[in-house]
Amino acid sequence: MFADEIRRAIEAASRIALPQVTAQLWRAFGDGHITEAEAERLSALIEARTLTGKAVRFAQPPSPAEPRSTEAGDTPQVLPGSSRRSVGSRPRTDASMERRRRWAASGRLPPGLAARFTLAEQAVLALVAAETTRRGDCRLAVGHLAAIVGVAETTVRN
């Protein structure tokens, strides 16, 4: 039930208001109001809204009563020779996902700044902040950062 309220808030929110909705989402997850699967699904919805600017509905299939829109911008176009890839890095193991979440939740980033980044990017920034605090600068290579945090090297470069 709480997940439905957040989903409606995501669909109704402007792109500028999405960081506040994101904060509500993770606060609800932290308080145990929504499950991890619901949180991931809602997070993907927020990310899709951030990228496209349009309301995207993942949680509910279209009802027969709703007319389908056939605007040119509604259907994704796949260019010839390009492969369809999902956005963001995906963990290969449960251990890497756990490392990523642990680093992201370490509290190194202020909430306003953290809301602008994905969970993987937050984890990388938290490690860079920890290294900078410990040594005065971060001398870890891109591959080493990725291995410690549990993300892909391209995510570290972002």
PDB file of C-alpha atoms in Angstrom:
ATOM      1  CA  MET A   1       0.000   0.000   0.000  1.00  0.00           C
ATOM      2  CA  PHE A   2       2.773   2.455   0.912  1.00  0.00           C
ATOM      3  CA  ALA A   3       4.598   1.503  -2.291  1.00  0.00           C
ATOM      4  CA  ASP A   4       1.519   2.494  -4.328  1.00  0.00           C
ATOM      5  CA  GLU A   5       1.468   5.924  -2.681  1.00  0.00           C
ATOM      6  CA  ILE A   6       5.139   6.460  -3.513  1.00  0.00           C
ATOM      7  CA  ARG A   7       4.577   5.232  -7.087  1.00  0.00           C
ATOM      8  CA  ARG A   8       1.755   7.758  -7.518  1.00  0.00           C
ATOM      9  CA  ALA A   9       3.985  10.493  -6.064  1.00  0.00           C
ATOM     10  CA  ILE A  10       6.743   9.566  -8.540  1.00  0.00           C
ATOM     11  CA  GLU A  11       4.343   9.698 -11.478  1.00  0.00           C
ATOM     12  CA  ALA A  12       2.891  13.042 -10.352  1.00  0.00           C
ATOM     13  CA  ALA A  13       6.157  14.741  -9.330  1.00  0.00           C
ATOM     14  CA  SER A  14       8.052  17.110 -11.562  1.00  0.00           C
ATOM     15  CA  ARG A  15      11.679  16.301 -12.355  1.00  0.00           C
ATOM     16  CA  ILE A  16      12.723  18.978  -9.866  1.00  0.00           C
ATOM     17  CA  ALA A  17      10.730  17.313  -7.059  1.00  0.00           C
ATOM     18  CA  LEU A  18      12.059  13.793  -7.744  1.00  0.00           C
ATOM     19  CA  PRO A  19      14.972  14.069  -5.235  1.00  0.00           C
ATOM     20  CA  GLN A  20      12.458  14.659  -2.419  1.00  0.00           C
ATOM     21  CA  VAL A  21      10.423  11.655  -3.551  1.00  0.00           C
ATOM     22  CA  THR A  22      13.645   9.616  -3.697  1.00  0.00           C
ATOM     23  CA  ALA A  23      14.409  10.598  -0.113  1.00  0.00           C
ATOM     24  CA  GLN A  24      10.893   9.534   0.938  1.00  0.00           C
ATOM     25  CA  LEU A  25      11.344   6.218  -0.861  1.00  0.00           C
ATOM     26  CA  TRP A  26      14.567   5.300   0.928  1.00  0.00           C
ATOM     27  CA  ARG A  27      13.249   6.584   4.265  1.00  0.00           C
ATOM     28  CA  ALA A  28      10.229   4.275   3.858  1.00  0.00           C
ATOM     29  CA  PHE A  29      12.546   1.392   2.951  1.00  0.00           C
ATOM     30  CA  GLY A  30      14.720   2.112   5.987  1.00  0.00           C
ATOM     31  CA  ASP A  31      11.656   2.176   8.229  1.00  0.00           C
ATOM     32  CA  GLY A  32      10.482  -1.159   6.813  1.00  0.00           C
ATOM     33  CA  HIS A  33       7.321   0.173   5.140  1.00  0.00           C
ATOM     34  CA  ILE A  34       8.297  -1.254   1.739  1.00  0.00           C
ATOM     35  CA  THR A  35      10.250  -4.330   0.695  1.00  0.00           C
ATOM     36  CA  GLU A  36      13.595  -4.350  -1.076  1.00  0.00           C
ATOM     37  CA  ALA A  37      12.003  -5.501  -4.330  1.00  0.00           C
ATOM     38  CA  GLU A  38       9.461  -2.664  -4.187  1.00  0.00           C
ATOM     39  CA  ALA A  39      12.226  -0.165  -3.411  1.00  0.00           C
ATOM     40  CA  GLU A  40      14.294  -1.327  -6.388  1.00  0.00           C
ATOM     41  CA  ARG A  41      11.277  -1.179  -8.708  1.00  0.00           C
ATOM     42  CA  LEU A  42      10.372   2.320  -7.515  1.00  0.00           C
ATOM     43  CA  SER A  43      13.996   3.430  -7.778  1.00  0.00           C
ATOM     44  CA  ALA A  44      14.047   2.242 -11.397  1.00  0.00           C
ATOM     45  CA  LEU A  45      10.865   4.224 -12.016  1.00  0.00           C
ATOM     46  CA  ILE A  46      12.495   7.359 -10.574  1.00  0.00           C
ATOM     47  CA  GLU A  47      15.593   6.817 -12.685  1.00  0.00           C
ATOM     48  CA  ALA A  48      13.473   6.374 -15.806  1.00  0.00           C
ATOM     49  CA  ARG A  49      11.577   9.583 -14.999  1.00  0.00           C
ATOM     50  CA  THR A  50      14.873  11.401 -14.463  1.00  0.00           C
ATOM     51  CA  LEU A  51      16.218  10.246 -17.826  1.00  0.00           C
ATOM     52  CA  THR A  52      13.102  10.771 -19.934  1.00  0.00           C
ATOM     53  CA  GLY A  53      11.172  13.447 -18.087  1.00  0.00           C
ATOM     54  CA  LYS A  54       7.916  11.599 -18.821  1.00  0.00           C
ATOM     55  CA  ALA A  55       5.757   9.603 -16.460  1.00  0.00           C
ATOM     56  CA  VAL A  56       6.619   5.944 -16.949  1.00  0.00           C
ATOM     57  CA  ARG A  57       4.508   3.188 -15.440  1.00  0.00           C
ATOM     58  CA  PHE A  58       6.309  -0.006 -14.492  1.00  0.00           C
ATOM     59  CA  ALA A  59       4.235  -1.165 -11.561  1.00  0.00           C
ATOM     60  CA  GLN A  60       0.853  -1.583 -13.244  1.00  0.00           C
ATOM     61  CA  PRO A  61      -0.067  -3.000 -16.638  1.00  0.00           C
ATOM     62  CA  PRO A  62      -2.284  -0.718 -18.731  1.00  0.00           C
ATOM     63  CA  SER A  63      -5.954  -1.240 -18.094  1.00  0.00           C
ATOM     64  CA  PRO A  64      -8.282  -2.031 -21.010  1.00  0.00           C
ATOM     65  CA  ALA A  65     -10.220   1.167 -20.255  1.00  0.00           C
ATOM     66  CA  GLU A  66      -7.141   3.362 -20.849  1.00  0.00           C
ATOM     67  CA  PRO A  67      -6.587   4.312 -24.478  1.00  0.00           C
ATOM     68  CA  ARG A  68      -3.068   3.602 -25.691  1.00  0.00           C
ATOM     69  CA  SER A  69      -1.107   6.599 -26.854  1.00  0.00           C
ATOM     70  CA  THR A  70       0.621   6.227 -30.194  1.00  0.00           C
ATOM     71  CA  GLU A  71       2.792   9.339 -30.112  1.00  0.00           C
ATOM     72  CA  ALA A  72       6.172   9.045 -31.786  1.00  0.00           C
ATOM     73  CA  GLY A  73       7.981   9.767 -28.518  1.00  0.00           C
ATOM     74  CA  ASP A  74       6.263   6.957 -26.618  1.00  0.00           C
ATOM     75  CA  THR A  75       7.871   4.038 -28.409  1.00  0.00           C
ATOM     76  CA  PRO A  76      11.579   3.400 -27.978  1.00  0.00           C
ATOM     77  CA  GLN A  77      13.483   3.312 -31.219  1.00  0.00           C
ATOM     78  CA  VAL A  78      16.329   0.857 -31.631  1.00  0.00           C
ATOM     79  CA  LEU A  79      18.957   1.914 -34.119  1.00  0.00           C
ATOM     80  CA  PRO A  80      20.265  -0.748 -36.489  1.00  0.00           C
ATOM     81  CA  GLY A  81      23.474  -2.303 -35.227  1.00  0.00           C
ATOM     82  CA  SER A  82      22.996  -1.089 -31.663  1.00  0.00           C
ATOM     83  CA  SER A  83      22.273  -3.444 -28.828  1.00  0.00           C
ATOM     84  CA  ARG A  84      19.713  -2.621 -26.193  1.00  0.00           C
ATOM     85  CA  ARG A  85      21.383  -2.200 -22.798  1.00  0.00           C
ATOM     86  CA  SER A  86      19.884  -1.424 -19.445  1.00  0.00           C
ATOM     87  CA  VAL A  87      20.953   1.756 -17.700  1.00  0.00           C
ATOM     88  CA  GLY A  88      23.281   1.508 -14.711  1.00  0.00           C
ATOM     89  CA  SER A  89      25.576  -1.162 -13.432  1.00  0.00           C
ATOM     90  CA  ARG A  90      24.210  -4.445 -12.208  1.00  0.00           C
ATOM     91  CA  PRO A  91      25.897  -6.457  -9.486  1.00  0.00           C
ATOM     92  CA  ARG A  92      27.317  -9.805 -10.484  1.00  0.00           C
ATOM     93  CA  THR A  93      27.060 -11.330  -7.012  1.00  0.00           C
ATOM     94  CA  ASP A  94      25.162 -10.800  -3.785  1.00  0.00           C
ATOM     95  CA  ALA A  95      28.465  -9.934  -2.102  1.00  0.00           C
ATOM     96  CA  SER A  96      29.154  -7.077  -4.525  1.00  0.00           C
ATOM     97  CA  MET A  97      25.627  -5.726  -4.000  1.00  0.00           C
ATOM     98  CA  GLU A  98      26.136  -5.887  -0.246  1.00  0.00           C
ATOM     99  CA  ARG A  99      29.465  -4.016  -0.538  1.00  0.00           C
ATOM    100  CA  ARG A 100      27.841  -1.401  -2.759  1.00  0.00           C
ATOM    101  CA  ARG A 101      24.974  -0.829  -0.329  1.00  0.00           C
ATOM    102  CA  ARG A 102      27.294  -0.739   2.671  1.00  0.00           C
ATOM    103  CA  TRP A 103      29.528   1.914   1.077  1.00  0.00           C
ATOM    104  CA  ALA A 104      26.548   3.984  -0.126  1.00  0.00           C
ATOM    105  CA  ALA A 105      24.921   3.868   3.323  1.00  0.00           C
ATOM    106  CA  SER A 106      28.111   4.854   5.135  1.00  0.00           C
ATOM    107  CA  GLY A 107      26.839   8.416   5.441  1.00  0.00           C
ATOM    108  CA  ARG A 108      29.829  10.078   3.781  1.00  0.00           C
ATOM    109  CA  LEU A 109      27.649  12.176   1.464  1.00  0.00           C
ATOM    110  CA  PRO A 110      25.134  14.810   2.560  1.00  0.00           C
ATOM    111  CA  PRO A 111      21.565  13.742   1.678  1.00  0.00           C
ATOM    112  CA  GLY A 112      21.065  16.586  -0.808  1.00  0.00           C
ATOM    113  CA  LEU A 113      24.159  15.571  -2.741  1.00  0.00           C
ATOM    114  CA  ALA A 114      23.511  11.834  -2.449  1.00  0.00           C
ATOM    115  CA  ALA A 115      20.048  12.217  -4.004  1.00  0.00           C
ATOM    116  CA  ARG A 116      21.685  13.285  -7.276  1.00  0.00           C
ATOM    117  CA  PHE A 117      23.572  10.016  -7.717  1.00  0.00           C
ATOM    118  CA  THR A 118      22.692   6.356  -8.175  1.00  0.00           C
ATOM    119  CA  LEU A 119      23.433   3.864  -5.422  1.00  0.00           C
ATOM    120  CA  ALA A 120      26.556   2.683  -7.266  1.00  0.00           C
ATOM    121  CA  GLU A 121      27.831   6.229  -7.779  1.00  0.00           C
ATOM    122  CA  GLN A 122      27.171   7.030  -4.113  1.00  0.00           C
ATOM    123  CA  ALA A 123      29.238   4.016  -3.106  1.00  0.00           C
ATOM    124  CA  VAL A 124      32.181   5.141  -5.257  1.00  0.00           C
ATOM    125  CA  LEU A 125      31.987   8.689  -3.911  1.00  0.00           C
ATOM    126  CA  ALA A 126      31.870   7.356  -0.339  1.00  0.00           C
ATOM    127  CA  LEU A 127      35.055   5.341  -0.933  1.00  0.00           C
ATOM    128  CA  VAL A 128      36.800   8.360  -2.478  1.00  0.00           C
ATOM    129  CA  ALA A 129      35.725  10.451   0.537  1.00  0.00           C
ATOM    130  CA  ALA A 130      37.009   7.804   2.956  1.00  0.00           C
ATOM    131  CA  GLU A 131      40.369   7.606   1.159  1.00  0.00           C
ATOM    132  CA  THR A 132      40.652  11.387   1.082  1.00  0.00           C
ATOM    133  CA  THR A 133      39.922  11.568   4.802  1.00  0.00           C
ATOM    134  CA  ARG A 134      42.451   8.837   5.571  1.00  0.00           C
ATOM    135  CA  ARG A 135      45.332   9.922   3.311  1.00  0.00           C
ATOM    136  CA  GLY A 136      44.538  13.451   2.203  1.00  0.00           C
ATOM    137  CA  ASP A 137      43.908  12.291  -1.384  1.00  0.00           C
ATOM    138  CA  CYS A 138      42.658   9.244  -3.265  1.00  0.00           C
ATOM    139  CA  ARG A 139      45.340   7.306  -5.140  1.00  0.00           C
ATOM    140  CA  LEU A 140      43.298   4.218  -5.952  1.00  0.00           C
ATOM    141  CA  ALA A 141      43.065   3.203  -9.608  1.00  0.00           C
ATOM    142  CA  VAL A 142      39.685   3.016 -11.343  1.00  0.00           C
ATOM    143  CA  GLY A 143      39.737  -0.792 -11.382  1.00  0.00           C
ATOM    144  CA  HIS A 144      40.675  -0.948  -7.712  1.00  0.00           C
ATOM    145  CA  LEU A 145      37.852   1.441  -6.757  1.00  0.00           C
ATOM    146  CA  ALA A 146      35.412  -0.689  -8.749  1.00  0.00           C
ATOM    147  CA  ALA A 147      36.574  -3.916  -7.099  1.00  0.00           C
ATOM    148  CA  ILE A 148      36.377  -2.542  -3.563  1.00  0.00           C
ATOM    149  CA  VAL A 149      32.921  -1.036  -3.988  1.00  0.00           C
ATOM    150  CA  GLY A 150      31.448  -3.793  -6.161  1.00  0.00           C
ATOM    151  CA  VAL A 151      30.592  -1.807  -9.296  1.00  0.00           C
ATOM    152  CA  ALA A 152      31.737  -1.710 -12.913  1.00  0.00           C
ATOM    153  CA  GLU A 153      34.714   0.411 -13.965  1.00  0.00           C
ATOM    154  CA  THR A 154      32.473   2.550 -16.178  1.00  0.00           C
ATOM    155  CA  THR A 155      30.408   3.470 -13.124  1.00  0.00           C
ATOM    156  CA  VAL A 156      33.581   4.632 -11.375  1.00  0.00           C
ATOM    157  CA  ARG A 157      34.456   6.787 -14.387  1.00  0.00           C
ATOM    158  CA  ASN A 158      31.016   8.430 -14.303  1.00  0.00           C
TER     159      ASN A 158
END
